[in-house]
Short mmCIF file of C-alpha atoms and ligand atoms in Angstrom, two decimals:
data_model
loop_
_atom_site.label_atom_id
_atom_site.label_comp_id
_atom_site.label_asym_id
_atom_site.label_seq_id
_atom_site.Cartn_x
_atom_site.Cartn_y
_atom_site.Cartn_z
CA UNK Y 659 -44.82 51.94 167.55
CA UNK Y 660 -42.54 54.41 165.73
CA UNK Y 661 -42.22 57.75 167.72
CA UNK Y 662 -44.40 56.27 170.45
CA UNK Y 663 -41.90 56.37 173.25
CA UNK Y 664 -42.47 59.00 175.94
CA UNK Y 665 -39.64 60.67 177.76
CA UNK Y 666 -39.73 58.19 180.70
CA UNK Y 667 -39.45 55.29 178.20
CA UNK Y 668 -36.55 56.89 176.51
CA UNK Y 669 -34.78 57.81 179.72
CA UNK Y 670 -35.15 54.22 180.98
CA UNK Y 671 -33.97 52.88 177.71
CA UNK Y 672 -30.90 55.12 177.93
CA UNK Y 673 -30.16 54.31 181.51
CA UNK Y 674 -30.63 50.50 181.12
CA UNK Y 675 -28.53 50.39 177.97
CA UNK Y 676 -25.74 52.53 179.53
CA UNK Y 677 -25.60 50.03 182.43
CA UNK Y 678 -25.22 47.15 179.85
CA UNK Y 679 -22.58 49.16 177.96
CA UNK Y 680 -20.53 49.69 181.21
CA UNK Y 681 -20.72 45.94 181.87
CA UNK Y 682 -19.54 45.06 178.34
CA UNK Y 683 -16.68 47.54 178.65
CA UNK Y 684 -15.71 46.23 182.04
CA UNK Y 685 -15.79 42.67 180.87
CA UNK Y 686 -13.55 43.40 177.89
CA UNK Y 687 -11.35 46.03 179.55
CA UNK Y 688 -12.54 48.68 177.19
CA UNK Y 689 -12.27 52.43 178.11
CA UNK Y 690 -14.73 55.07 176.89
CA UNK Y 691 -12.83 58.33 176.91
CA UNK Y 692 -14.42 61.54 177.97
CA UNK Y 693 -14.86 64.22 175.32
CA UNK Y 694 -11.91 66.32 176.62
CA UNK Y 695 -9.47 63.40 176.28
CA UNK Y 696 -7.15 63.15 173.34
CA UNK Y 697 -8.00 61.54 170.10
CA UNK Y 698 -5.69 58.65 169.33
CA UNK Y 699 -5.67 55.58 167.07
CA UNK Y 700 -7.04 53.61 170.12
CA UNK Y 701 -9.40 56.19 171.67
CA UNK Y 702 -12.36 54.88 169.57
CA UNK Y 703 -11.52 51.17 169.89
CA UNK Y 704 -14.28 50.47 172.39
CA UNK Y 705 -16.71 50.76 169.44
CA UNK Y 706 -15.29 47.78 167.60
CA UNK Y 707 -16.87 45.41 170.16
CA UNK Y 708 -20.07 44.31 168.42
CA UNK Y 709 -22.23 44.40 171.59
CA UNK Y 710 -20.79 47.76 172.60
CA UNK Y 711 -21.47 49.11 169.12
CA UNK Y 712 -25.17 47.93 169.24
CA UNK Y 713 -25.61 49.53 172.76
CA UNK Y 714 -24.00 52.75 171.56
CA UNK Y 715 -26.48 52.99 168.69
CA UNK Y 716 -29.44 52.50 170.98
CA UNK Y 717 -28.23 55.15 173.58
CA UNK Y 718 -27.35 57.73 171.05
CA UNK Y 719 -30.53 57.13 169.06
CA UNK Y 720 -32.69 57.31 172.29
CA UNK Y 721 -30.81 60.39 173.50
CA UNK Y 722 -31.33 62.13 170.25
CA UNK Y 723 -35.01 61.23 170.14
CA UNK Y 724 -35.34 62.37 173.80
CA UNK Y 725 -33.78 65.78 172.71
CA UNK Y 726 -36.15 66.02 169.70
CA UNK Y 727 -39.15 65.26 171.95
CA UNK Y 728 -38.22 68.02 174.46
CA UNK Y 729 -36.66 70.78 172.35
CA UNK Y 730 -38.96 73.39 170.87
CA UNK Y 731 -39.72 72.24 167.40
CA UNK Y 732 -38.43 75.50 165.91
CA UNK Y 733 -34.96 74.69 167.39
CA UNK Y 734 -34.84 71.34 165.85
CA UNK Y 735 -35.95 72.80 162.59
CA UNK Y 736 -33.25 75.49 162.77
CA UNK Y 737 -30.56 72.99 163.62
CA UNK Y 738 -31.35 71.53 160.22
CA UNK Y 739 -31.85 74.78 158.56
CA UNK Y 740 -28.54 76.11 159.72
CA UNK Y 741 -26.64 72.98 158.63
CA UNK Y 742 -24.80 75.06 155.87
CA UNK Y 743 -23.32 77.39 158.46
CA UNK Y 744 -21.78 74.49 160.19
CA UNK Y 745 -20.38 73.20 156.87
CA UNK Y 746 -18.90 76.59 156.13
CA UNK Y 747 -17.41 76.92 159.65
CA UNK Y 748 -15.85 73.48 159.28
CA UNK Y 749 -14.37 74.29 155.83
CA UNK Y 750 -12.73 77.45 157.31
CA UNK Y 751 -11.26 75.57 160.29
CA UNK Y 752 -9.88 72.70 158.21
CA UNK Y 753 -8.67 74.86 155.26
CA UNK Y 754 -6.97 77.30 157.64
CA UNK Y 755 -5.16 74.37 159.23
CA UNK Y 756 -6.54 75.15 162.62
CA UNK Y 757 -6.28 71.52 163.85
CA UNK Y 758 -2.59 71.31 163.09
CA UNK Y 759 -1.98 74.71 164.50
CA UNK Y 760 -3.67 73.72 167.82
CA UNK Y 761 -1.88 70.44 168.09
CA UNK Y 762 1.33 71.86 169.48
CA UNK Y 763 -0.46 74.12 171.99
CA UNK Y 764 -1.73 71.20 174.00
CA UNK Y 765 -4.61 71.37 176.47
CA UNK Y 766 -4.09 75.00 177.46
CA UNK Y 767 -4.96 76.04 173.90
CA UNK Y 768 -4.28 79.00 171.79
CA UNK Y 769 -5.84 82.44 171.52
CA UNK Y 770 -7.71 83.06 168.30
CA UNK Y 771 -5.31 85.96 167.50
CA UNK Y 772 -2.36 83.57 167.44
CA UNK Y 773 -4.26 80.95 165.34
CA UNK Y 774 -5.48 83.63 162.94
CA UNK Y 775 -2.03 85.14 162.59
CA UNK Y 776 -0.67 81.82 161.44
CA UNK Y 777 -3.67 81.15 159.22
CA UNK Y 778 -3.68 84.64 157.71
CA UNK Y 779 -7.33 85.33 158.37
CA UNK Y 780 -9.37 87.82 160.58
CA UNK Y 781 -9.05 86.62 164.30
CA UNK Y 782 -12.52 87.97 165.31
CA UNK Y 783 -14.29 85.99 162.55
CA UNK Y 784 -12.20 82.93 163.17
CA UNK Y 785 -13.00 82.97 166.87
CA UNK Y 786 -16.74 83.06 166.15
CA UNK Y 787 -16.61 80.30 163.67
CA UNK Y 788 -14.55 78.13 166.09
CA UNK Y 789 -17.00 79.04 168.96
CA UNK Y 790 -19.90 77.84 166.80
CA UNK Y 791 -18.17 74.49 166.22
CA UNK Y 792 -17.13 74.24 169.87
CA UNK Y 793 -20.84 74.54 170.80
CA UNK Y 794 -21.32 71.43 168.77
CA UNK Y 795 -18.45 69.56 170.43
CA UNK Y 796 -15.89 70.22 167.70
CA UNK Y 797 -12.97 71.99 169.48
CA UNK Y 798 -13.30 73.40 173.02
CA UNK Y 799 -13.23 76.99 174.20
CA UNK Y 800 -11.21 76.81 177.42
CA UNK Y 801 -11.16 80.59 178.12
CA UNK Y 802 -12.67 83.39 176.20
CA UNK Y 803 -11.32 83.23 172.58
CA UNK Y 804 -8.89 80.38 173.49
CA UNK Y 805 -9.43 77.16 171.76
CA UNK Y 806 -8.06 73.68 172.15
CA UNK Y 807 -8.74 70.16 170.77
CA UNK Y 808 -11.15 67.75 172.19
CA UNK Y 809 -11.46 64.07 171.26
CA UNK Y 810 -13.65 64.91 168.24
CA UNK Y 811 -11.68 67.85 166.78
CA UNK Y 812 -8.50 65.77 167.20
CA UNK Y 813 -9.67 63.61 164.27
CA UNK Y 814 -9.37 66.63 162.01
CA UNK Y 815 -5.59 66.79 162.53
CA UNK Y 816 -3.73 65.38 159.45
CA UNK Y 817 -0.80 64.78 161.76
CA UNK Y 818 1.54 66.67 159.46
CA UNK Y 819 3.94 69.31 160.82
CA UNK Y 820 2.47 72.83 160.60
CA UNK Y 821 5.63 74.19 158.67
CA UNK Y 822 5.45 71.30 156.18
CA UNK Y 823 1.79 72.23 155.44
CA UNK Y 824 2.53 75.99 154.93
CA UNK Y 825 5.55 75.26 152.74
CA UNK Y 826 3.51 73.07 150.44
CA UNK Y 827 -0.24 73.27 151.15
CA UNK Y 828 -1.07 71.49 147.83
CA UNK Y 829 0.47 68.22 149.23
CA UNK Y 830 -1.32 68.58 152.60
CA UNK Y 831 -3.29 65.29 152.08
CA UNK Y 832 -0.73 63.22 150.54
CA UNK Y 833 0.29 60.26 152.80
CA UNK Y 834 -2.57 61.00 155.26
CA UNK Y 835 -5.33 58.67 156.09
CA UNK Y 836 -7.67 60.82 153.92
CA UNK Y 837 -10.21 61.72 156.55
CA UNK Y 838 -9.40 65.46 156.46
CA UNK Y 839 -9.27 65.29 152.61
CA UNK Y 840 -12.82 63.84 152.73
CA UNK Y 841 -14.01 66.66 155.09
CA UNK Y 842 -12.51 69.21 152.76
CA UNK Y 843 -14.10 67.63 149.69
CA UNK Y 844 -17.63 67.65 151.22
CA UNK Y 845 -17.37 71.17 152.80
CA UNK Y 846 -16.08 72.75 149.54
CA UNK Y 847 -17.31 71.08 146.32
CA UNK Y 848 -20.21 69.27 148.12
CA UNK Y 849 -21.39 72.49 149.77
CA UNK Y 850 -21.26 74.49 146.57
CA UNK Y 851 -23.16 71.92 144.63
CA UNK Y 852 -25.89 71.34 147.24
CA UNK Y 853 -26.74 75.10 147.34
CA UNK Y 854 -28.18 74.63 143.76
CA UNK Y 855 -30.35 71.60 144.44
CA UNK Y 856 -33.57 73.57 144.21
CA UNK Y 857 -32.65 75.47 141.06
CA UNK Y 858 -31.64 72.22 139.49
CA UNK Y 859 -34.90 70.57 140.40
CA UNK Y 860 -37.05 73.54 139.14
CA UNK Y 861 -35.27 74.26 135.88
CA UNK Y 862 -37.14 72.22 133.15
CA UNK Y 863 -33.69 71.59 131.42
CA UNK Y 864 -32.42 69.75 134.40
CA UNK Y 865 -35.55 68.81 136.57
CA UNK Y 866 -35.60 65.23 135.16
CA UNK Y 867 -32.06 64.99 133.79
CA UNK Y 868 -30.34 61.70 134.14
CA UNK Y 869 -26.87 62.74 132.92
CA UNK Y 870 -23.94 63.10 135.30
CA UNK Y 871 -23.14 66.64 133.85
CA UNK Y 872 -26.65 68.06 134.49
CA UNK Y 873 -26.70 67.99 138.31
CA UNK Y 874 -26.54 70.69 141.00
CA UNK Y 875 -22.75 70.32 141.10
CA UNK Y 876 -22.37 71.79 137.63
CA UNK Y 877 -24.21 74.94 138.71
CA UNK Y 878 -22.02 75.08 141.93
CA UNK Y 879 -18.77 74.71 140.00
CA UNK Y 880 -19.90 76.70 136.97
CA UNK Y 881 -19.16 74.02 134.44
CA UNK Y 882 -20.92 71.76 132.00
CA UNK Y 883 -18.51 68.94 132.54
CA UNK Y 884 -19.27 65.94 134.84
CA UNK Y 885 -17.21 65.93 138.03
CA UNK Y 886 -14.94 63.23 136.57
CA UNK Y 887 -14.29 65.37 133.50
CA UNK Y 888 -13.93 68.42 135.53
CA UNK Y 889 -11.36 67.01 137.87
CA UNK Y 890 -9.36 65.47 135.04
CA UNK Y 891 -8.33 68.87 133.73
CA UNK Y 892 -4.63 69.68 134.29
CA UNK Y 893 -5.47 72.73 136.39
CA UNK Y 894 -7.58 70.61 138.87
CA UNK Y 895 -4.59 68.52 140.04
CA UNK Y 896 -5.13 69.60 143.59
CA UNK Y 897 -8.84 68.47 143.62
CA UNK Y 898 -7.98 65.27 141.75
CA UNK Y 899 -5.17 64.36 144.28
CA UNK Y 900 -7.49 65.37 147.17
CA UNK Y 901 -10.35 63.19 145.76
CA UNK Y 902 -8.09 60.19 145.53
CA UNK Y 903 -6.87 60.47 149.16
CA UNK Y 904 -10.50 61.30 150.33
CA UNK Y 905 -11.49 57.80 149.12
CA UNK Y 906 -8.92 56.48 151.64
CA UNK Y 907 -10.83 58.77 154.09
CA UNK Y 908 -14.00 56.91 153.15
CA UNK Y 909 -12.32 53.65 153.98
CA UNK Y 910 -11.06 55.06 157.36
CA UNK Y 911 -14.64 55.67 158.42
CA UNK Y 912 -15.70 52.07 157.60
CA UNK Y 913 -15.64 49.30 160.12
CA UNK Y 914 -12.03 48.09 160.20
CA UNK Y 915 -11.52 45.16 157.83
CA UNK Y 916 -15.00 45.17 156.41
CA UNK Y 917 -13.87 44.43 152.87
CA UNK Y 918 -11.54 41.61 154.07
CA UNK Y 919 -14.23 39.98 156.16
CA UNK Y 920 -17.18 40.34 153.72
CA UNK Y 921 -15.79 37.87 151.25
CA UNK Y 922 -13.56 34.80 151.73
CA UNK Y 923 -10.55 36.07 149.72
CA UNK Y 924 -8.44 33.17 150.95
CA UNK Y 925 -10.72 30.88 148.88
CA UNK Y 926 -9.29 32.30 145.66
CA UNK Y 927 -6.49 30.44 143.92
CA UNK Y 928 -3.24 32.22 143.03
CA UNK Y 929 -4.19 32.35 139.37
CA UNK Y 930 -7.45 34.05 140.09
CA UNK Y 931 -7.84 37.61 138.66
CA UNK Y 932 -9.62 40.31 140.50
CA UNK Y 933 -10.70 43.45 138.66
CA UNK Y 934 -11.19 46.49 140.76
CA UNK Y 935 -13.47 48.27 138.39
CA UNK Y 936 -13.14 52.15 138.64
CA UNK Y 937 -10.79 51.28 141.58
CA UNK Y 938 -9.44 54.93 141.84
CA UNK Y 939 -5.85 54.85 143.06
CA UNK Y 940 -6.40 51.36 144.43
CA UNK Y 941 -7.21 51.88 148.09
CA UNK Y 942 -9.31 48.67 148.48
CA UNK Y 943 -6.99 46.65 146.34
CA UNK Y 944 -4.04 47.57 148.53
CA UNK Y 945 -5.92 46.52 151.64
CA UNK Y 946 -6.73 43.14 149.93
CA UNK Y 947 -3.28 42.50 148.57
CA UNK Y 948 -1.52 43.28 151.87
CA UNK Y 949 -3.74 40.68 153.51
CA UNK Y 950 -3.80 38.17 150.67
CA UNK Y 951 -0.39 38.52 148.90
CA UNK Y 952 -1.09 35.47 146.65
CA UNK Y 953 -3.79 37.31 144.65
CA UNK Y 954 -3.54 39.26 141.37
CA UNK Y 955 -5.51 42.52 140.91
CA UNK Y 956 -6.04 44.84 138.05
CA UNK Y 957 -7.15 48.23 139.03
CA UNK Y 958 -8.99 50.09 136.13
CA UNK Y 959 -9.78 53.83 136.07
CA UNK Y 960 -9.61 56.78 133.75
CA UNK Y 961 -6.20 57.76 132.53
CA UNK Y 962 -5.63 60.77 134.79
CA UNK Y 963 -6.47 58.74 137.91
CA UNK Y 964 -4.20 55.80 136.79
CA UNK Y 965 -1.29 58.36 136.74
CA UNK Y 966 -2.03 59.13 140.39
CA UNK Y 967 -2.42 55.45 141.19
CA UNK Y 968 1.03 54.64 139.77
CA UNK Y 969 2.60 57.34 142.14
CA UNK Y 970 0.60 55.95 145.04
CA UNK Y 971 1.66 52.29 144.56
CA UNK Y 972 5.31 53.20 143.81
CA UNK Y 973 5.35 54.95 147.15
CA UNK Y 974 3.26 52.60 149.32
CA UNK Y 975 3.73 49.09 147.86
CA UNK Y 976 6.34 49.13 145.01
CA UNK Y 977 7.01 45.37 145.20
CA UNK Y 978 3.55 44.61 144.07
CA UNK Y 979 4.06 46.71 140.94
CA UNK Y 980 7.42 44.99 140.20
CA UNK Y 981 5.95 41.39 140.71
CA UNK Y 982 2.83 42.59 138.70
CA UNK Y 983 0.44 41.34 141.37
CA UNK Y 984 -1.04 44.74 140.94
CA UNK Y 985 -1.57 46.11 137.42
CA UNK Y 986 -2.92 49.65 136.99
CA UNK Y 987 -4.92 49.90 133.64
CA UNK Y 988 -6.56 52.88 131.89
CA UNK Y 989 -10.14 51.56 130.91
CA UNK Y 990 -13.42 53.35 130.39
CA UNK Y 991 -15.88 51.12 132.14
CA UNK Y 992 -18.77 52.10 129.74
CA UNK Y 993 -16.85 50.32 126.92
CA UNK Y 994 -16.61 46.45 126.67
CA UNK Y 995 -14.58 44.89 129.47
CA UNK Y 996 -11.19 43.65 128.16
CA UNK Y 997 -10.55 41.00 130.75
CA UNK Y 998 -12.71 37.99 129.92
CA UNK Y 999 -11.44 35.52 132.58
CA UNK Y 1000 -11.87 37.38 135.87
CA UNK Y 1001 -12.86 35.55 139.03
CA UNK Y 1002 -14.06 38.78 140.70
CA UNK Y 1003 -15.42 42.13 139.54
CA UNK Y 1004 -15.12 44.41 142.61
CA UNK Y 1005 -17.05 47.64 142.51
CA UNK Y 1006 -16.59 49.85 145.51
CA UNK Y 1007 -18.60 53.03 145.75
CA UNK Y 1008 -19.24 52.91 141.99
CA UNK Y 1009 -22.89 51.99 141.32
CA UNK Y 1010 -23.95 54.86 143.44
CA UNK Y 1011 -22.05 57.36 141.20
CA UNK Y 1012 -24.15 56.87 138.17
CA UNK Y 1013 -27.66 57.33 136.93
CA UNK Y 1014 -29.24 53.83 136.58
CA UNK Y 1015 -29.02 53.81 132.76
CA UNK Y 1016 -25.18 53.99 133.12
CA UNK Y 1017 -25.07 51.35 135.85
CA UNK Y 1018 -27.01 48.97 133.63
CA UNK Y 1019 -24.62 49.60 130.76
CA UNK Y 1020 -21.67 48.96 133.03
CA UNK Y 1021 -23.13 45.80 134.61
CA UNK Y 1022 -24.06 44.51 131.19
CA UNK Y 1023 -20.42 44.92 129.97
CA UNK Y 1024 -19.23 43.07 132.94
CA UNK Y 1025 -21.82 40.35 132.49
CA UNK Y 1026 -20.71 39.93 128.82
CA UNK Y 1027 -17.06 39.54 130.02
CA UNK Y 1028 -17.98 37.11 132.94
CA UNK Y 1029 -17.46 33.34 133.01
CA UNK Y 1030 -20.36 31.33 134.63
CA UNK Y 1031 -18.52 31.62 138.05
CA UNK Y 1032 -17.41 35.21 137.99
CA UNK Y 1033 -18.55 37.02 141.11
CA UNK Y 1034 -19.75 40.49 141.26
CA UNK Y 1035 -18.74 42.09 144.68
CA UNK Y 1036 -20.42 45.32 145.29
CA UNK Y 1037 -19.46 47.48 148.29
CA UNK Y 1038 -21.95 50.34 148.47
CA UNK Y 1039 -24.81 51.59 150.67
CA UNK Y 1040 -27.96 49.49 150.77
CA UNK Y 1041 -30.30 52.45 151.46
CA UNK Y 1042 -32.62 51.55 154.45
CA UNK Y 1043 -36.04 52.90 154.74
CA UNK Y 1044 -36.90 54.90 157.81
CA UNK Y 1045 -39.87 52.60 158.43
CA UNK Y 1046 -40.11 48.85 158.71
CA UNK Y 1047 -40.25 47.30 155.25
CA UNK Y 1048 -42.90 44.51 155.64
CA UNK Y 1049 -44.81 45.14 152.44
CA UNK Y 1050 -44.93 43.09 149.25
CA UNK Y 1051 -41.36 44.33 148.16
CA UNK Y 1052 -39.76 42.66 151.13
CA UNK Y 1053 -37.38 39.78 150.09
CA UNK Y 1054 -35.17 37.18 151.81
CA UNK Y 1055 -32.26 39.72 152.29
CA UNK Y 1056 -34.38 42.54 153.78
CA UNK Y 1057 -34.85 41.01 157.34
CA UNK Y 1058 -31.76 42.65 158.74
CA UNK Y 1059 -32.49 46.24 158.11
CA UNK Y 1060 -30.67 47.78 161.02
CA UNK Y 1061 -33.56 49.50 162.54
CA UNK Y 1062 -34.46 49.54 166.21
CA UNK Y 1063 -38.20 49.39 166.60
CA UNK Y 1064 -39.69 52.64 168.04
CA UNK Y 1065 -36.60 54.74 167.49
CA UNK Y 1066 -35.49 56.95 164.64
CA UNK Y 1067 -31.75 56.99 165.05
CA UNK Y 1068 -31.52 60.49 163.57
CA UNK Y 1069 -27.96 61.65 163.24
CA UNK Y 1070 -26.79 58.28 164.74
CA UNK Y 1071 -27.77 56.78 161.42
CA UNK Y 1072 -27.37 59.64 159.00
CA UNK Y 1073 -24.53 58.26 156.85
CA UNK Y 1074 -26.64 56.19 154.27
CA UNK Y 1075 -29.01 59.14 153.64
CA UNK Y 1076 -26.14 61.78 153.46
CA UNK Y 1077 -24.38 59.63 150.93
CA UNK Y 1078 -27.58 59.27 148.88
CA UNK Y 1079 -28.10 63.12 148.70
CA UNK Y 1080 -24.35 63.62 148.00
CA UNK Y 1081 -24.72 61.37 144.96
CA UNK Y 1082 -27.83 63.37 143.88
CA UNK Y 1083 -25.74 66.63 144.14
CA UNK Y 1084 -22.52 65.45 142.65
CA UNK Y 1085 -23.64 63.24 139.87
CA UNK Y 1086 -27.39 63.03 139.39
CA UNK Y 1087 -27.04 59.55 140.91
CA UNK Y 1088 -28.27 57.74 143.98
CA UNK Y 1089 -27.79 55.02 146.53
CA UNK Y 1090 -30.03 52.01 146.03
CA UNK Y 1091 -32.51 50.08 148.21
CA UNK Y 1092 -32.30 46.37 148.17
CA UNK Y 1093 -35.18 46.22 145.72
CA UNK Y 1094 -33.43 48.68 143.40
CA UNK Y 1095 -30.21 46.61 143.42
CA UNK Y 1096 -32.24 43.57 142.50
CA UNK Y 1097 -33.85 45.39 139.56
CA UNK Y 1098 -30.43 46.57 138.32
CA UNK Y 1099 -29.08 43.03 138.38
CA UNK Y 1100 -32.22 41.60 136.68
CA UNK Y 1101 -31.88 43.93 133.65
CA UNK Y 1102 -28.19 43.35 133.29
CA UNK Y 1103 -28.06 39.57 133.73
CA UNK Y 1104 -26.91 39.07 137.31
CA UNK Y 1105 -28.75 37.56 140.27
CA UNK Y 1106 -28.22 38.53 143.90
CA UNK Y 1107 -26.77 35.79 146.10
CA UNK Y 1108 -25.91 37.61 149.29
CA UNK Y 1109 -26.12 40.75 151.35
CA UNK Y 1110 -24.23 41.85 154.41
CA UNK Y 1111 -25.53 45.10 156.01
CA UNK Y 1112 -23.22 47.21 158.10
CA UNK Y 1113 -25.72 49.87 158.65
CA UNK Y 1114 -23.16 52.72 158.80
CA UNK Y 1115 -23.07 53.46 155.18
CA UNK Y 1116 -21.02 50.58 153.74
CA UNK Y 1117 -22.86 47.40 152.82
CA UNK Y 1118 -21.98 44.44 150.73
CA UNK Y 1119 -23.98 42.81 147.93
CA UNK Y 1120 -22.82 39.73 146.01
CA UNK Y 1121 -24.16 38.48 142.70
CA UNK Y 1122 -23.48 35.74 140.14
CA UNK Y 1123 -24.35 35.57 136.45
CA UNK Y 1124 -28.13 34.60 136.07
C1 LIG K 2669 -16.10 57.16 144.21
S1 LIG K 2669 -14.66 56.77 143.21
C2 LIG K 2669 -14.42 55.21 143.92
C3 LIG K 2669 -13.00 54.73 143.60
C4 LIG K 2669 -12.62 53.33 144.33
N1 LIG K 2669 -13.51 52.30 143.83
C5 LIG K 2669 -12.56 53.47 145.84
O1 LIG K 2669 -13.52 52.99 146.47
O2 LIG K 2669 -11.55 53.99 146.37
C6 LIG K 2669 -15.18 56.64 141.59
C7 LIG K 2669 -14.18 56.27 140.61
O3 LIG K 2669 -14.71 56.10 139.32
C8 LIG K 2669 -13.82 56.59 138.36
N2 LIG K 2669 -14.45 56.75 137.11
C9 LIG K 2669 -15.31 57.72 136.61
N3 LIG K 2669 -15.65 57.51 135.26
C10 LIG K 2669 -15.07 56.33 134.95
C11 LIG K 2669 -15.05 55.58 133.72
N4 LIG K 2669 -15.82 56.03 132.70
N5 LIG K 2669 -14.35 54.45 133.67
C12 LIG K 2669 -13.62 54.09 134.73
N6 LIG K 2669 -13.54 54.80 135.86
C13 LIG K 2669 -14.24 55.85 136.03
C14 LIG K 2669 -13.35 57.91 138.98
O4 LIG K 2669 -12.17 58.35 138.40
C15 LIG K 2669 -13.13 57.45 140.45
O5 LIG K 2669 -11.84 56.95 140.71
#
């Protein structure tokens, strides 16, 4: 069935599903803004309706498949081939603070000369890069060389006043929702590392390496340190701060409240201890504590990150530090876990950061510190196949695999695969399929007891001691 739709099938599927979407939106008073409308906190809220979300996925997947069917193959190939130019253009726009500069100009926009003057770059080059992005619906060229925001580029605005950013560019991301920090992280370090993927795969010294400091990123950054060691250096304060805030950006892309809904946190008693293993500055813990103030959480991470975490909590939720409902603890997760009576070990975006031998070591330490009822809550991608998985590896959790028969959702479903490649580039690591999670648990003494698949990059896997 896969790829078997012809253009009439696809067109009918789009048209029927658009009709359903309009009905759903009318029934729930949801508004789908046009592209030239302003991005706001609420402009995307129509997506949070579950049925609307499903319809949107089908429509975008079918529209992209229709485009792929009709476009000359060389154009589709070069859309992919030229991906790095788009990354580079995006990096320039964001790092030159174009979104913030455009904010005050409103719908009439600003000439590239004025934008470039403020950013301190060449206006001709900047105009060409913004045009390249506008052609892909990021910004809008309202008159020759005059650019403004559309609903998509509006998301690239940190919301900070332009003069504040120019006075202290190093603090640009502090106090933001982290989305722009995430874009900057991927378009800078991520882009540099990915350029060396082939060299890393061909060089016999690194082709089968399983160490975090022997990946493409090391060539891109010119270092032999792992990314974690590299960003712990005193001179990498900006990158370390940006990374911490970027994790907030990851959370901002996830379905709202996914972590709060995935597990019944209210079922935990007040003396329960939750360990947020490698919890960064404590983004997830803060979300949980704000919703369930009776809980106690210990966020563990490496010392340099704990220092940033202390600043973050002192600013955002100081009461929790005073009452010790939150504790920030330096702990190397590859050494034995010091807390032996935890109710929950929470691991968000951790297992995908490490080659499997390390993940087994970490999970084994947690298993050794677990009580018979300690739960392992893993928030990570469960990597879907791009085909139906009906073979002998299928298990009871694999039924809901977020595929729509006959459609390859293409860029409407790219997040899990992009995250997987990011892990390869950054850390010689990987996202895991359901079968791979099961194998990791088996070796380290855990058993899978539940899976919730969101399908947009964040999934949830729960395990108990076996
Ligand atoms: C992708 S981040 C995820 C952070 C956090 N769980 C979140 O979702 O916001 C991975 C974290 O692992 C931490 N880390 C790396 N090596 C570690 C180690 N040996 N022990 C503890 N934490 C470590 C990093 O400093 C970073 O904060």
